[in-house]
Coordinates of C-alpha atoms in Angstrom, one line a residue:
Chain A
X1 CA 11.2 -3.9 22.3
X2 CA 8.3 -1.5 21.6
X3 CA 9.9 -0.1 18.4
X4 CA 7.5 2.1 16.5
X5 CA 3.9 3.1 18.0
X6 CA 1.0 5.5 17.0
X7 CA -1.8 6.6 18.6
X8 CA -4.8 6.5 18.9
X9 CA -5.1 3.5 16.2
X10 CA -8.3 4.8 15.7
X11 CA -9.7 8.2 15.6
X12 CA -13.2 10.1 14.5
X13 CA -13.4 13.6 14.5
X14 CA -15.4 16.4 12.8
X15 CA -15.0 18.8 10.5
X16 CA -12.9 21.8 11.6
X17 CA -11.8 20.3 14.9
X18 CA -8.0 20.4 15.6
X19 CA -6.6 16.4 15.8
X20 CA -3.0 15.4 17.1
X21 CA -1.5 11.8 15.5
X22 CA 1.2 10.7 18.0
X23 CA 4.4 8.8 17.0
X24 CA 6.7 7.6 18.8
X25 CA 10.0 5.0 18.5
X26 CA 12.6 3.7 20.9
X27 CA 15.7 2.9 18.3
X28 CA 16.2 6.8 18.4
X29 CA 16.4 6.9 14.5
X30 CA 17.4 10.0 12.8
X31 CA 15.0 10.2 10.0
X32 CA 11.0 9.8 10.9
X33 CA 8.3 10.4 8.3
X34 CA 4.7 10.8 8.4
X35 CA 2.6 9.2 5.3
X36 CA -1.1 9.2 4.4
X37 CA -2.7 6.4 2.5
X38 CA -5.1 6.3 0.1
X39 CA -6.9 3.9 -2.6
X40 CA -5.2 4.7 -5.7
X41 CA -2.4 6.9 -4.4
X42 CA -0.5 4.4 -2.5
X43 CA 1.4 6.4 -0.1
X44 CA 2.4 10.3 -0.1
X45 CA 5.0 11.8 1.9
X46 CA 3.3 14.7 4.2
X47 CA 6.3 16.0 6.7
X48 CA 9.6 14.3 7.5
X49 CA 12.1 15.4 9.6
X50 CA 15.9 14.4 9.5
X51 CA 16.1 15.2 13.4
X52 CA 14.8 17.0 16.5
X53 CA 14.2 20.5 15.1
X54 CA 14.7 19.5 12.1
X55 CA 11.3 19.1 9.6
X56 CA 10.5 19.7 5.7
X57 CA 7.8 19.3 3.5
X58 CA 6.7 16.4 1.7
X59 CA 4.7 16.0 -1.1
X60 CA 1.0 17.4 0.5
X61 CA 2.0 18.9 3.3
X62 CA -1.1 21.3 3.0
X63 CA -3.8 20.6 6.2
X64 CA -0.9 19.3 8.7
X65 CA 2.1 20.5 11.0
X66 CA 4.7 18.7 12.6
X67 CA 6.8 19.5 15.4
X68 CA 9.2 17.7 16.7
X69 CA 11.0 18.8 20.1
X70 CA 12.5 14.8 20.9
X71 CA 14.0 12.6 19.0
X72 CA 11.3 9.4 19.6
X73 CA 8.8 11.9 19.3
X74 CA 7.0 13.3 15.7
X75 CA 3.2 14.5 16.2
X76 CA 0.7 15.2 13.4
X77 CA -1.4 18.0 13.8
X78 CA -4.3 18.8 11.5
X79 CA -5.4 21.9 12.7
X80 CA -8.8 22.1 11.1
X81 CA -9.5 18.8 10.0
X82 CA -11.5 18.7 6.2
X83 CA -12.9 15.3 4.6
X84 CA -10.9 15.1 2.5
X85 CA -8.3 14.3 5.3
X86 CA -9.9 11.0 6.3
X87 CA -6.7 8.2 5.4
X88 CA -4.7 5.8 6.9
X89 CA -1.7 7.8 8.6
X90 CA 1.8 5.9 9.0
X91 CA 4.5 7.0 11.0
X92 CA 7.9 5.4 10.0
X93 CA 11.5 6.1 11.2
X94 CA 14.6 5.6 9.3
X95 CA 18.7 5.3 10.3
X96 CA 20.8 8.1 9.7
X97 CA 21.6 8.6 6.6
X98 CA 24.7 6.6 4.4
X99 CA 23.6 4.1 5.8
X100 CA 20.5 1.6 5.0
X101 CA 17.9 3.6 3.9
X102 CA 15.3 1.0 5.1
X103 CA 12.2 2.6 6.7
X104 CA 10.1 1.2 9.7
X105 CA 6.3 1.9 9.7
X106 CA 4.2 1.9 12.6
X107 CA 1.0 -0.1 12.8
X108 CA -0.9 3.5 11.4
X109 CA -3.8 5.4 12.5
X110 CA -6.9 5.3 10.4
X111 CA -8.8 9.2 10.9
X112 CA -12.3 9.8 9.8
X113 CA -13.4 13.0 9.6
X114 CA -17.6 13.6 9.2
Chain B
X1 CA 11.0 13.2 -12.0
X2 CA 10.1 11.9 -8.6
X3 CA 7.6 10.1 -9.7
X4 CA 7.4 5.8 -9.3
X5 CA 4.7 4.3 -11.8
X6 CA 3.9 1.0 -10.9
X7 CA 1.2 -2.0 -12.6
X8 CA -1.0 -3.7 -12.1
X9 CA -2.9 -2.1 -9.7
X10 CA -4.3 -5.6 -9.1
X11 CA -3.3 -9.3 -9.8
X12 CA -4.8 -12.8 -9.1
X13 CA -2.6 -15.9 -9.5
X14 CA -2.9 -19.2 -8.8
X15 CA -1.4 -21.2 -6.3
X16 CA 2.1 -22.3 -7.3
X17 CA 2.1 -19.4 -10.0
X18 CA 4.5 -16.4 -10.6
X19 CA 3.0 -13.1 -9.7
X20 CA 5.3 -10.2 -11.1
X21 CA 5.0 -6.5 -10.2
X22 CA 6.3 -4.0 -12.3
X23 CA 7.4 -0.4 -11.8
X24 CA 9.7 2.2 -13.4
X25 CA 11.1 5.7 -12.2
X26 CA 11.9 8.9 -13.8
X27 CA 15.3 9.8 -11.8
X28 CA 18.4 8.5 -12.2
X29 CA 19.9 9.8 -9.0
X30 CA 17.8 7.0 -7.5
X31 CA 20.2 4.7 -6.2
X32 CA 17.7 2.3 -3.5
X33 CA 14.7 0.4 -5.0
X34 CA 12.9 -1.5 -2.0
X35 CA 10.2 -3.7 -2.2
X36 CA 7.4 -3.6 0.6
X37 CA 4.7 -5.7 1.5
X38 CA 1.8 -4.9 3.4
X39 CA -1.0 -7.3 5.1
X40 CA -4.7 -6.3 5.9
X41 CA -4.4 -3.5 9.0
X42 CA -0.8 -3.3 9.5
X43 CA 1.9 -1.4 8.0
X44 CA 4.1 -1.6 5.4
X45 CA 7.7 -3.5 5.8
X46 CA 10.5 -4.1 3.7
X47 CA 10.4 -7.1 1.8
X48 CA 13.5 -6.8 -0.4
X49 CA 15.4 -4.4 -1.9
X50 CA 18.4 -3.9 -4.2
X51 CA 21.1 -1.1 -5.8
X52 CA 21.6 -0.3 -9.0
X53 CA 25.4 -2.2 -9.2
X54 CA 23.7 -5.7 -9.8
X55 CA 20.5 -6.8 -11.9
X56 CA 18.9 -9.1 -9.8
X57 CA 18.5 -10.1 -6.3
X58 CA 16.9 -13.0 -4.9
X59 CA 15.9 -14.2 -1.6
X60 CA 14.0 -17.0 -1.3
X61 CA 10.8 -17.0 -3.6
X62 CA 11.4 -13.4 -4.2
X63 CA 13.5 -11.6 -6.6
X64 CA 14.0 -8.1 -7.6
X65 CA 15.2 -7.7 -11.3
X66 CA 16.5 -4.4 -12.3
X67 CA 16.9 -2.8 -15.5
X68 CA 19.7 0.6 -15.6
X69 CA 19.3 1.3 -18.7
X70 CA 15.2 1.0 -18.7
X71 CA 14.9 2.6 -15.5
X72 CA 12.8 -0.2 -14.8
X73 CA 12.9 -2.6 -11.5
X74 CA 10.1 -5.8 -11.2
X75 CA 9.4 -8.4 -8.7
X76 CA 9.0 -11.8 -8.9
X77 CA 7.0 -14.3 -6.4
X78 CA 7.9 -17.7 -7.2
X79 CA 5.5 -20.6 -6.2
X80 CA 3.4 -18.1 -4.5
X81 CA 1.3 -19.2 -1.8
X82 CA -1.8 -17.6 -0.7
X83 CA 0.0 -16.4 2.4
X84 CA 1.3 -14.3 0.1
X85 CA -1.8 -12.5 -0.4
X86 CA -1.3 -8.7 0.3
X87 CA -0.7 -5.2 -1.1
X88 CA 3.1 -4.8 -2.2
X89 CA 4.4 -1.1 -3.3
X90 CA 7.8 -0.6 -4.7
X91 CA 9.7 2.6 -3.9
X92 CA 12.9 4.4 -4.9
X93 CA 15.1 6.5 -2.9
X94 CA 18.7 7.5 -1.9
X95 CA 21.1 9.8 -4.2
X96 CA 21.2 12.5 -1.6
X97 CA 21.4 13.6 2.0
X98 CA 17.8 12.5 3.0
X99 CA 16.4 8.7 3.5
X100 CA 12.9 9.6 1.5
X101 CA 11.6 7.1 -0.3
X102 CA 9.0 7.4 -3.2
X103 CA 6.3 4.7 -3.3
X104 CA 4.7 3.7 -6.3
X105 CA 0.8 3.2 -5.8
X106 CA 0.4 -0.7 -5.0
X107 CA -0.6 -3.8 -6.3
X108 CA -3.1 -5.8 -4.8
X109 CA -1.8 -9.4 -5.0
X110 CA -4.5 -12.4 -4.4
X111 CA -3.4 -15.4 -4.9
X112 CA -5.8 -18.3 -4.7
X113 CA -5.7 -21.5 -3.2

């Protein structure tokens, strides 16, 4: 029961290179969401999507694209990476909605960008 | 509106002490207020949550009191242990077609031996 993965768990990259977060989950979950963490911010929403095809903006979507061509499957893609990009990334996935609206995070991917 | 304030950022208690988290929303289509905690270098996971039909729910040594009318929601770690010890961030949610949550910004909770 591998449930919710991401990789690479750890990732160092430099300015203005292109870097792909990969998330994937095995409960085939409607809903998956991709967060960034920070001191002092807690966590902010950056793309979810409600399924395959399927993907809006969260609240600082700026810097990143999504994609999502599978259900299990929701990549991050920061196409030129900036410093102010390093974080903690979490994937999570969610049920379908009217149902619980409990969400499942993945162990996260910290990115440093220099 | 979509915004979840929550205090202290940080909190030390004592071993066997209460350690309450407080947080309050802005909109009242909210209709989902979870609780999750989060340990050193893993990710968050849902802890406890509750719906706006009842005031309090408890499980264990935590309980989630809710306030309607304050727009206010708290948690409460009874006879907390220092395996407690971890970052907790409340959240609010539901009242439409999606399953986003808002988190509020985390408290660091430390409780001593």
């Amino acid at each position: 029961d591998a449930g919710i993965t991401q990789s690479p768990r750890y990732k160092i990259t430099e300015t203005g290179r292109q870097v792909t977060l990969m998330c994937h989950q095995t409960w085939s979950h409607s809903y998956m969401f991709w967060y960034r963490q920070d001191l002092g911010h807690g966590l902010r929403l950056i793309y979810y999507s409600a399924a395959a095809d399927i993907t809006d903006k969260g609240e600082v979507p700026d810097g990143y694209v999504v994609s999502r061509s599978k259900t299990e499957n929701f990549p991050l893609t920061l196409e030129s990476a900036t410093r102010s990009q390093t974080s903690v990334y979490f994937c999570a996935s969610s049920k379908s909605p009217g149902g619980s609206y409990e969400q499942y995070f993945g162990p996260g991917t910290r990115l440093t960008v220099t | 509106q979509q915004q979840v304030k929550q205090s202290p950022q940080s909190l030390i208690v004592q071993k066997g002490g209460i350690s309450i988290i407080n947080c309050a929303y802005e909109n009242t289509a909210f209709d989902y207020f979870p609780w999750y905690q989060q340990f050193p270098g893993k990710g968050p996971a849902l802890l406890i949550a509750i719906r706006p039909d009842v005031s309090e729910k408890k499980e264990g040594r935590f309980t989630i009191s809710f306030n309607k009318s304050a727009k206010q929601f708290s948690l409460h770690i009874m006879d907390s242990q220092p395996g407690d010890s971890a970052t907790y961030f409340c959240a609010a949610g539901g009242g439409g077609a999606t399953n986003k949550l808002i988190f509020g910004t985390g408290t660091l909770l430390a409780v001593q031996p």
